[in-house]
CSV table of C-alpha atoms in Angstrom, one decimal:
chain,number,residue,atom,x,y,z
A,1,UNK,CA,46.2,31.8,184.4
A,2,UNK,CA,45.8,28.1,184.8
A,3,UNK,CA,48.8,25.9,184.8
A,4,UNK,CA,49.2,22.3,185.9
A,5,UNK,CA,51.1,22.5,189.2
A,6,UNK,CA,53.3,19.6,189.9
A,7,UNK,CA,53.7,18.4,193.5
A,8,UNK,CA,57.4,17.9,193.0
A,9,UNK,CA,58.0,21.6,192.0
A,10,UNK,CA,59.2,23.8,194.9
A,11,UNK,CA,60.2,27.4,195.2
A,12,UNK,CA,62.6,29.1,197.6
A,13,UNK,CA,62.2,32.8,197.9
A,14,UNK,CA,65.3,34.6,199.5
A,15,UNK,CA,63.9,37.5,201.5
A,16,UNK,CA,66.5,38.3,204.2
A,17,UNK,CA,68.4,41.2,202.6
A,18,UNK,CA,68.6,44.8,203.8
A,19,UNK,CA,68.4,46.7,200.5
A,20,UNK,CA,70.9,49.3,201.7
A,21,UNK,CA,71.2,51.0,198.3
A,22,UNK,CA,67.6,52.2,198.7
A,23,UNK,CA,68.3,54.2,201.8
A,24,UNK,CA,66.6,56.3,203.2
A,25,UNK,CA,63.4,54.4,202.1
A,26,UNK,CA,64.7,50.9,202.8
A,27,UNK,CA,65.8,50.5,206.4
A,28,UNK,CA,67.1,47.6,208.5
A,29,UNK,CA,63.7,47.3,210.2
A,30,UNK,CA,61.7,47.6,207.0
A,31,UNK,CA,63.8,46.7,204.0
A,32,UNK,CA,63.2,47.0,200.3
A,33,UNK,CA,61.4,43.6,199.7
A,34,UNK,CA,58.6,44.7,202.1
A,35,UNK,CA,58.1,48.1,200.3
A,36,UNK,CA,55.6,49.0,197.6
A,37,UNK,CA,58.4,50.8,195.7
A,38,UNK,CA,56.6,51.1,192.4
A,39,UNK,CA,53.2,52.1,193.8
A,40,UNK,CA,51.4,48.9,192.6
A,41,UNK,CA,49.6,48.3,196.0
A,42,UNK,CA,51.8,45.2,196.6
A,43,UNK,CA,55.3,44.9,198.1
A,44,UNK,CA,58.0,43.3,196.0
A,45,UNK,CA,57.8,40.2,198.3
A,46,UNK,CA,54.0,39.9,197.7
A,47,UNK,CA,54.5,40.3,194.0
A,48,UNK,CA,57.1,37.6,193.9
A,49,UNK,CA,55.0,35.2,196.0
A,50,UNK,CA,51.9,35.7,193.9
A,51,UNK,CA,53.9,35.2,190.7
A,52,UNK,CA,55.4,31.9,191.9
A,53,UNK,CA,52.0,30.7,193.3
A,54,UNK,CA,50.8,30.7,189.6
A,55,UNK,CA,53.1,27.8,188.9
A,56,UNK,CA,54.0,26.2,192.2
A,57,UNK,CA,51.7,24.8,194.9
A,58,UNK,CA,51.5,27.3,197.8
A,59,UNK,CA,52.4,24.5,200.2
A,60,UNK,CA,55.7,24.1,198.3
A,61,UNK,CA,56.8,27.7,198.5
A,62,UNK,CA,59.4,28.4,201.2
A,63,UNK,CA,60.5,31.8,202.3
A,64,UNK,CA,64.0,32.2,203.8
A,65,UNK,CA,64.2,35.5,205.7
A,66,UNK,CA,65.9,37.0,208.7
A,67,UNK,CA,64.5,36.4,212.2
A,68,UNK,CA,63.8,40.1,212.6
A,69,UNK,CA,61.4,40.0,209.7
A,70,UNK,CA,59.3,37.0,210.7
A,71,UNK,CA,56.2,39.0,211.6
A,72,UNK,CA,56.5,41.2,208.6
A,73,UNK,CA,56.6,38.2,206.3
A,74,UNK,CA,53.6,36.6,208.0
A,75,UNK,CA,51.6,39.8,207.9
A,76,UNK,CA,52.3,40.4,204.2
A,77,UNK,CA,51.8,36.8,203.1
A,78,UNK,CA,48.6,35.5,204.9
A,79,UNK,CA,48.4,32.4,202.7
A,80,UNK,CA,52.0,31.3,203.5
A,81,UNK,CA,52.0,28.2,205.6
A,82,UNK,CA,53.9,29.0,208.8
A,83,UNK,CA,56.2,26.0,208.6
A,84,UNK,CA,57.3,27.3,205.2
A,85,UNK,CA,58.9,30.4,206.7
A,86,UNK,CA,62.5,29.8,207.7
A,87,UNK,CA,64.0,32.5,209.8
A,88,UNK,CA,67.8,32.9,209.6
A,89,UNK,CA,69.4,33.9,212.9
A,90,UNK,CA,72.3,35.6,211.1
A,91,UNK,CA,72.9,36.9,207.6
A,92,UNK,CA,75.4,34.5,205.9
A,93,UNK,CA,74.7,35.3,202.2
A,94,UNK,CA,72.9,33.0,199.8
A,95,UNK,CA,74.8,29.6,199.9
A,96,UNK,CA,73.8,28.6,203.5
A,97,UNK,CA,70.2,29.7,202.7
A,98,UNK,CA,70.1,27.4,199.6
A,99,UNK,CA,71.8,24.5,201.4
A,100,UNK,CA,69.3,24.7,204.3
A,101,UNK,CA,66.2,25.0,202.1
A,102,UNK,CA,67.4,22.2,199.8
A,103,UNK,CA,67.8,19.8,202.8
A,104,UNK,CA,64.3,20.6,204.1
A,105,UNK,CA,62.8,20.1,200.7
A,106,UNK,CA,64.7,16.8,200.2
A,107,UNK,CA,63.2,15.5,203.5
A,108,UNK,CA,59.7,16.2,202.0
A,109,UNK,CA,60.3,15.1,198.5
A,110,UNK,CA,63.7,13.6,197.3
A,111,UNK,CA,62.6,14.1,193.7
A,112,UNK,CA,61.9,17.8,194.0
A,113,UNK,CA,62.9,20.3,191.4
A,114,UNK,CA,63.4,23.8,193.0
A,115,UNK,CA,63.2,27.3,191.7
A,116,UNK,CA,65.3,29.7,193.8
A,117,UNK,CA,64.6,33.4,193.4
A,118,UNK,CA,65.2,36.7,195.3
A,119,UNK,CA,62.2,38.4,196.8
A,120,UNK,CA,62.9,41.9,195.5
A,121,UNK,CA,63.2,41.6,191.7
A,122,UNK,CA,60.6,43.0,189.3
A,123,UNK,CA,59.2,41.0,186.4
A,124,UNK,CA,56.9,42.9,184.1
A,125,UNK,CA,55.9,40.2,181.7
A,126,UNK,CA,54.6,37.5,184.0
A,127,UNK,CA,53.2,35.2,181.2
A,128,UNK,CA,56.6,35.0,179.6
A,129,UNK,CA,58.2,34.3,183.0
A,130,UNK,CA,55.8,31.5,183.7
A,131,UNK,CA,56.5,30.0,180.3
A,132,UNK,CA,60.3,30.2,180.8
A,133,UNK,CA,60.0,28.5,184.2
A,134,UNK,CA,57.9,25.7,182.9
A,135,UNK,CA,60.4,25.2,180.1
A,136,UNK,CA,63.2,25.1,182.7
A,137,UNK,CA,61.4,22.5,184.7
A,138,UNK,CA,60.9,20.4,181.5
A,139,UNK,CA,64.6,20.7,180.7
A,140,UNK,CA,65.6,19.4,184.1
A,141,UNK,CA,63.4,16.3,183.7
A,142,UNK,CA,65.8,15.3,180.9
A,143,UNK,CA,69.2,16.7,181.9
A,144,UNK,CA,71.3,16.5,185.0
A,145,UNK,CA,72.7,20.0,185.7
A,146,UNK,CA,72.2,23.3,187.3
A,147,UNK,CA,70.2,25.9,185.3
A,148,UNK,CA,70.4,29.6,185.8
A,149,UNK,CA,68.3,32.3,184.2
A,150,UNK,CA,70.3,34.8,182.1
A,151,UNK,CA,68.7,38.1,181.2
A,152,UNK,CA,69.1,39.3,177.6
A,153,UNK,CA,71.7,42.1,178.1
A,154,UNK,CA,70.3,45.1,176.4
A,155,UNK,CA,73.0,47.6,177.4
A,156,UNK,CA,76.6,47.6,178.8
A,157,UNK,CA,75.5,47.7,182.5
A,158,UNK,CA,78.2,47.7,185.1
A,159,UNK,CA,75.8,46.9,187.9
A,160,UNK,CA,75.3,43.2,187.0
A,161,UNK,CA,77.4,40.1,186.9
A,162,UNK,CA,77.5,38.4,183.5
A,163,UNK,CA,77.3,34.9,182.3
A,164,UNK,CA,79.4,33.8,179.2
A,165,UNK,CA,77.7,31.0,177.4
A,166,UNK,CA,78.5,28.6,174.5
A,167,UNK,CA,76.3,29.6,171.6
A,168,UNK,CA,77.2,26.5,169.6
A,169,UNK,CA,75.4,24.0,171.8
A,170,UNK,CA,71.8,25.1,172.3
A,171,UNK,CA,69.8,22.5,174.2
A,172,UNK,CA,66.4,23.8,173.0
A,173,UNK,CA,64.3,26.5,174.6
A,174,UNK,CA,67.2,29.0,174.5
A,175,UNK,CA,69.2,26.9,176.9
A,176,UNK,CA,73.0,26.9,176.5
A,177,UNK,CA,76.0,25.5,178.4
A,178,UNK,CA,77.8,28.1,180.6
A,179,UNK,CA,81.4,28.8,179.9
A,180,UNK,CA,82.0,31.2,182.8
A,181,UNK,CA,80.5,33.4,185.5
A,182,UNK,CA,81.9,36.9,185.3
A,183,UNK,CA,82.1,39.6,188.1
A,184,UNK,CA,80.5,43.0,187.6
A,185,UNK,CA,82.7,44.6,184.9
A,186,UNK,CA,83.9,48.1,184.2
A,187,UNK,CA,82.1,50.0,181.3
A,188,UNK,CA,84.6,49.0,178.6
A,189,UNK,CA,84.5,45.3,179.5
A,190,UNK,CA,80.7,45.4,179.6
A,191,UNK,CA,80.7,46.9,176.2
A,192,UNK,CA,82.9,44.1,174.9
A,193,UNK,CA,80.5,41.5,176.4
A,194,UNK,CA,77.5,43.1,174.7
A,195,UNK,CA,79.2,43.3,171.3
A,196,UNK,CA,80.4,39.7,171.5
A,197,UNK,CA,76.8,38.5,171.7
A,198,UNK,CA,77.4,35.5,173.9
A,199,UNK,CA,77.0,37.1,177.4
A,200,UNK,CA,73.8,37.6,179.4
A,201,UNK,CA,73.2,39.3,182.8
A,202,UNK,CA,73.2,37.0,185.8
A,203,UNK,CA,69.7,37.3,187.3
A,204,UNK,CA,70.4,35.3,190.5
A,205,UNK,CA,67.5,33.0,189.7
A,206,UNK,CA,68.1,29.2,189.5
A,207,UNK,CA,66.4,26.0,188.8
A,208,UNK,CA,67.7,22.6,189.8
A,209,UNK,CA,66.8,19.1,191.0
A,210,UNK,CA,67.2,19.0,194.8
A,211,UNK,CA,69.4,15.9,194.4
A,212,UNK,CA,71.7,17.7,191.9
A,213,UNK,CA,72.3,20.8,193.9
A,214,UNK,CA,72.9,18.7,197.0
A,215,UNK,CA,75.5,16.6,195.2
A,216,UNK,CA,77.1,19.9,194.1
A,217,UNK,CA,77.3,21.0,197.8
A,218,UNK,CA,78.9,17.7,198.7
A,219,UNK,CA,81.5,18.1,195.9
A,220,UNK,CA,82.3,21.8,196.0
A,221,UNK,CA,81.5,22.9,199.5
A,222,UNK,CA,81.6,19.9,201.8
A,223,UNK,CA,81.7,22.1,204.9
A,224,UNK,CA,78.2,23.4,204.2
A,225,UNK,CA,77.0,20.0,203.1
A,226,UNK,CA,78.1,18.5,206.5
A,227,UNK,CA,76.5,21.3,208.5
A,228,UNK,CA,73.1,20.9,206.8
A,229,UNK,CA,73.1,17.2,206.2
A,230,UNK,CA,69.9,15.7,207.7
A,231,UNK,CA,69.2,19.2,209.0
A,232,UNK,CA,66.5,19.8,211.7
A,233,UNK,CA,65.1,23.3,211.9
A,234,UNK,CA,65.5,23.5,215.7
A,235,UNK,CA,69.3,23.4,215.2
A,236,UNK,CA,69.3,26.4,212.9
A,237,UNK,CA,71.3,28.7,215.3
A,238,UNK,CA,74.1,26.3,215.9
A,239,UNK,CA,74.2,25.5,212.2
A,240,UNK,CA,74.4,29.1,211.1
A,241,UNK,CA,77.1,29.9,213.7
A,242,UNK,CA,79.3,27.4,211.9
A,243,UNK,CA,78.7,28.7,208.3
A,244,UNK,CA,81.0,31.0,206.4
A,245,UNK,CA,79.3,33.9,204.7
A,246,UNK,CA,79.4,33.0,201.0
A,247,UNK,CA,77.2,33.4,197.9
A,248,UNK,CA,75.8,30.5,195.9
A,249,UNK,CA,77.8,31.7,192.9
A,250,UNK,CA,81.1,31.5,194.8
A,251,UNK,CA,80.2,28.3,196.7
A,252,UNK,CA,78.8,26.3,193.8
A,253,UNK,CA,78.0,27.9,190.4
A,254,UNK,CA,81.5,29.1,189.5
A,255,UNK,CA,83.0,25.6,190.2
A,256,UNK,CA,80.3,23.2,188.9
A,257,UNK,CA,80.9,21.4,185.6
A,258,UNK,CA,77.4,21.0,184.3
A,259,UNK,CA,75.8,24.4,184.4
A,260,UNK,CA,73.4,25.8,181.8
A,261,UNK,CA,71.8,29.2,181.3
A,262,UNK,CA,68.4,29.9,179.8
A,263,UNK,CA,68.3,33.2,178.0
A,264,UNK,CA,65.2,35.0,179.0
A,265,UNK,CA,63.6,38.4,178.3
A,266,UNK,CA,60.6,39.0,180.5
A,267,UNK,CA,61.0,42.6,181.6
A,268,UNK,CA,63.3,42.0,184.5
A,269,UNK,CA,65.0,44.4,186.9
A,270,UNK,CA,66.8,43.6,190.1
A,271,UNK,CA,65.7,47.0,191.3
A,272,UNK,CA,69.2,47.3,192.7
A,273,UNK,CA,69.5,51.1,192.6
A,274,UNK,CA,67.4,54.3,192.5
A,275,UNK,CA,68.6,54.6,188.9
A,276,UNK,CA,67.0,51.3,188.0
A,277,UNK,CA,63.7,52.4,189.6
A,278,UNK,CA,64.0,55.7,187.6
A,279,UNK,CA,64.1,53.8,184.3
A,280,UNK,CA,60.9,51.9,185.2
A,281,UNK,CA,58.6,54.7,186.4
A,282,UNK,CA,56.6,57.0,184.1
A,283,UNK,CA,58.4,60.2,183.2
A,284,UNK,CA,57.0,63.7,182.8
A,285,UNK,CA,57.9,66.0,179.8
A,286,UNK,CA,61.2,66.9,181.4
A,287,UNK,CA,62.1,63.2,182.1
A,288,UNK,CA,61.4,63.3,185.8
A,289,UNK,CA,60.0,60.3,187.7
A,290,UNK,CA,58.1,61.4,190.8
A,291,UNK,CA,56.2,59.8,193.6
A,292,UNK,CA,55.0,62.6,195.9
A,293,UNK,CA,51.9,64.0,197.4
A,294,UNK,CA,52.9,67.6,197.5
A,295,UNK,CA,55.6,68.6,194.9
A,296,UNK,CA,56.6,71.6,192.9
A,297,UNK,CA,59.4,71.4,190.3
A,298,UNK,CA,61.1,74.3,188.6
A,299,UNK,CA,63.8,73.7,186.0
A,300,UNK,CA,64.2,70.1,187.2
A,301,UNK,CA,65.2,67.5,184.6
A,302,UNK,CA,65.9,63.8,184.4
A,303,UNK,CA,65.6,63.3,188.2
A,304,UNK,CA,63.8,60.9,190.5
A,305,UNK,CA,61.9,62.4,193.4
A,306,UNK,CA,60.3,60.2,196.1
A,307,UNK,CA,58.6,62.0,198.9
A,308,UNK,CA,57.1,59.7,201.6
A,309,UNK,CA,55.9,62.6,203.8
A,310,UNK,CA,53.1,65.1,203.9
A,311,UNK,CA,55.7,67.9,203.6
A,312,UNK,CA,55.6,70.2,200.6
A,313,UNK,CA,58.7,69.6,198.5
A,314,UNK,CA,59.9,72.4,196.2
A,315,UNK,CA,62.9,71.8,194.0
A,316,UNK,CA,64.6,74.2,191.6
A,317,UNK,CA,67.5,73.8,189.2
A,318,UNK,CA,68.3,70.1,189.5
A,319,UNK,CA,69.4,67.8,186.6
A,320,UNK,CA,70.1,64.1,187.0
A,321,UNK,CA,69.4,63.9,190.7
A,322,UNK,CA,68.0,61.5,193.2
A,323,UNK,CA,65.8,63.1,195.9
A,324,UNK,CA,64.3,60.9,198.6
A,325,UNK,CA,62.5,62.4,201.5
A,326,UNK,CA,61.2,60.4,204.5
A,327,UNK,CA,60.0,61.4,208.0
A,328,UNK,CA,63.5,61.4,209.5
A,329,UNK,CA,65.9,61.6,206.6
A,330,UNK,CA,66.4,63.5,203.3
A,331,UNK,CA,68.8,62.3,200.6
A,332,UNK,CA,69.8,64.5,197.7
A,333,UNK,CA,72.4,62.8,195.5
A,334,UNK,CA,73.6,63.0,191.9
A,335,UNK,CA,72.4,59.9,189.9
A,336,UNK,CA,75.9,59.3,188.7
A,337,UNK,CA,77.1,59.1,192.3
A,338,UNK,CA,74.6,56.8,193.8
A,339,UNK,CA,77.1,54.0,194.3
A,340,UNK,CA,78.2,56.1,197.3
A,341,UNK,CA,74.9,55.5,199.1
A,342,UNK,CA,76.3,52.4,200.8
A,343,UNK,CA,79.2,54.4,202.3
A,344,UNK,CA,76.8,57.3,203.1
A,345,UNK,CA,74.8,54.8,205.1
A,346,UNK,CA,77.8,53.8,207.2
A,347,UNK,CA,78.6,57.5,207.8
A,348,UNK,CA,75.0,58.1,208.9
A,349,UNK,CA,75.2,55.2,211.4
A,350,UNK,CA,78.5,56.5,212.8
A,351,UNK,CA,77.3,60.0,213.1
A,352,UNK,CA,73.7,59.6,214.2
A,353,UNK,CA,73.1,56.0,215.3
A,354,UNK,CA,71.7,52.7,214.1
A,355,UNK,CA,68.0,53.9,214.3
A,356,UNK,CA,68.5,55.9,211.1
A,357,UNK,CA,69.8,53.0,208.9
């Protein structure tokens, strides 16, 4: 797909997370973004990089990851320019990562417009995604503001934050002023949001001029602005040691005055849970989604089974379960209880040691 790539368009891919809700497949040493979870032949990071390289010059794509993953990133992305890999010495959530990348980009091109995106999201309709991003870039040529992508909310999902927008003032291209960012709701609240028709899911993807987001840091989080002002990469350790751990939503987006949301619908999933993977994989006649070399199912329904090993797996009498088998750990968990996996992970570490998480 040929698109005119502008030299002032940049991307920041955030790739430092652990993906703990995907245990036992996702581990500290090899987290979710580096896995080929859907069996496409590419990791989620590779898919994200290739998608953005369609619209942004490769030399303008920065990856921010954890220092432990430096070699993994370079191995998976051979076309990534080495100076575009920023290795965080500590995990401090998304705001420091955005501040740091913004400063480095401003030093290269003060007129830059930046797309910021997580490494581990799935986008099924790439042509629509590319069109939406190009429309977002076009919007920012004419408006001063911060633009977030909001996903058309198709169901009352309690796993996502929501964005409440003002339907009365469309700016064109399905772009609206934001009224409020809303935390992950309970089911009844989520149902209210869906029925009201003026809420979308918060995707965690953003577009902004480098100068606009930097002004927002100066105004709303002067501490981070002072830490990263005129930043030099060799000072990253001392800079991060001074940062609080805070998300970009808390640090900036929830306080800023001029925030817009672009309503989009391009087959998005944040792949945040085994349940979200289940909905995307093909199902057999009993609604099971399976990825396994050697598997026999008897009276198993509506379950996801992922077997990474050469072991024969035989299951009988399960309904609505998650079964994940790796070389050193087996998880069997009801789908409705998968929010407990984060706590399970802590218990595994306490009982058996760090090497299993």
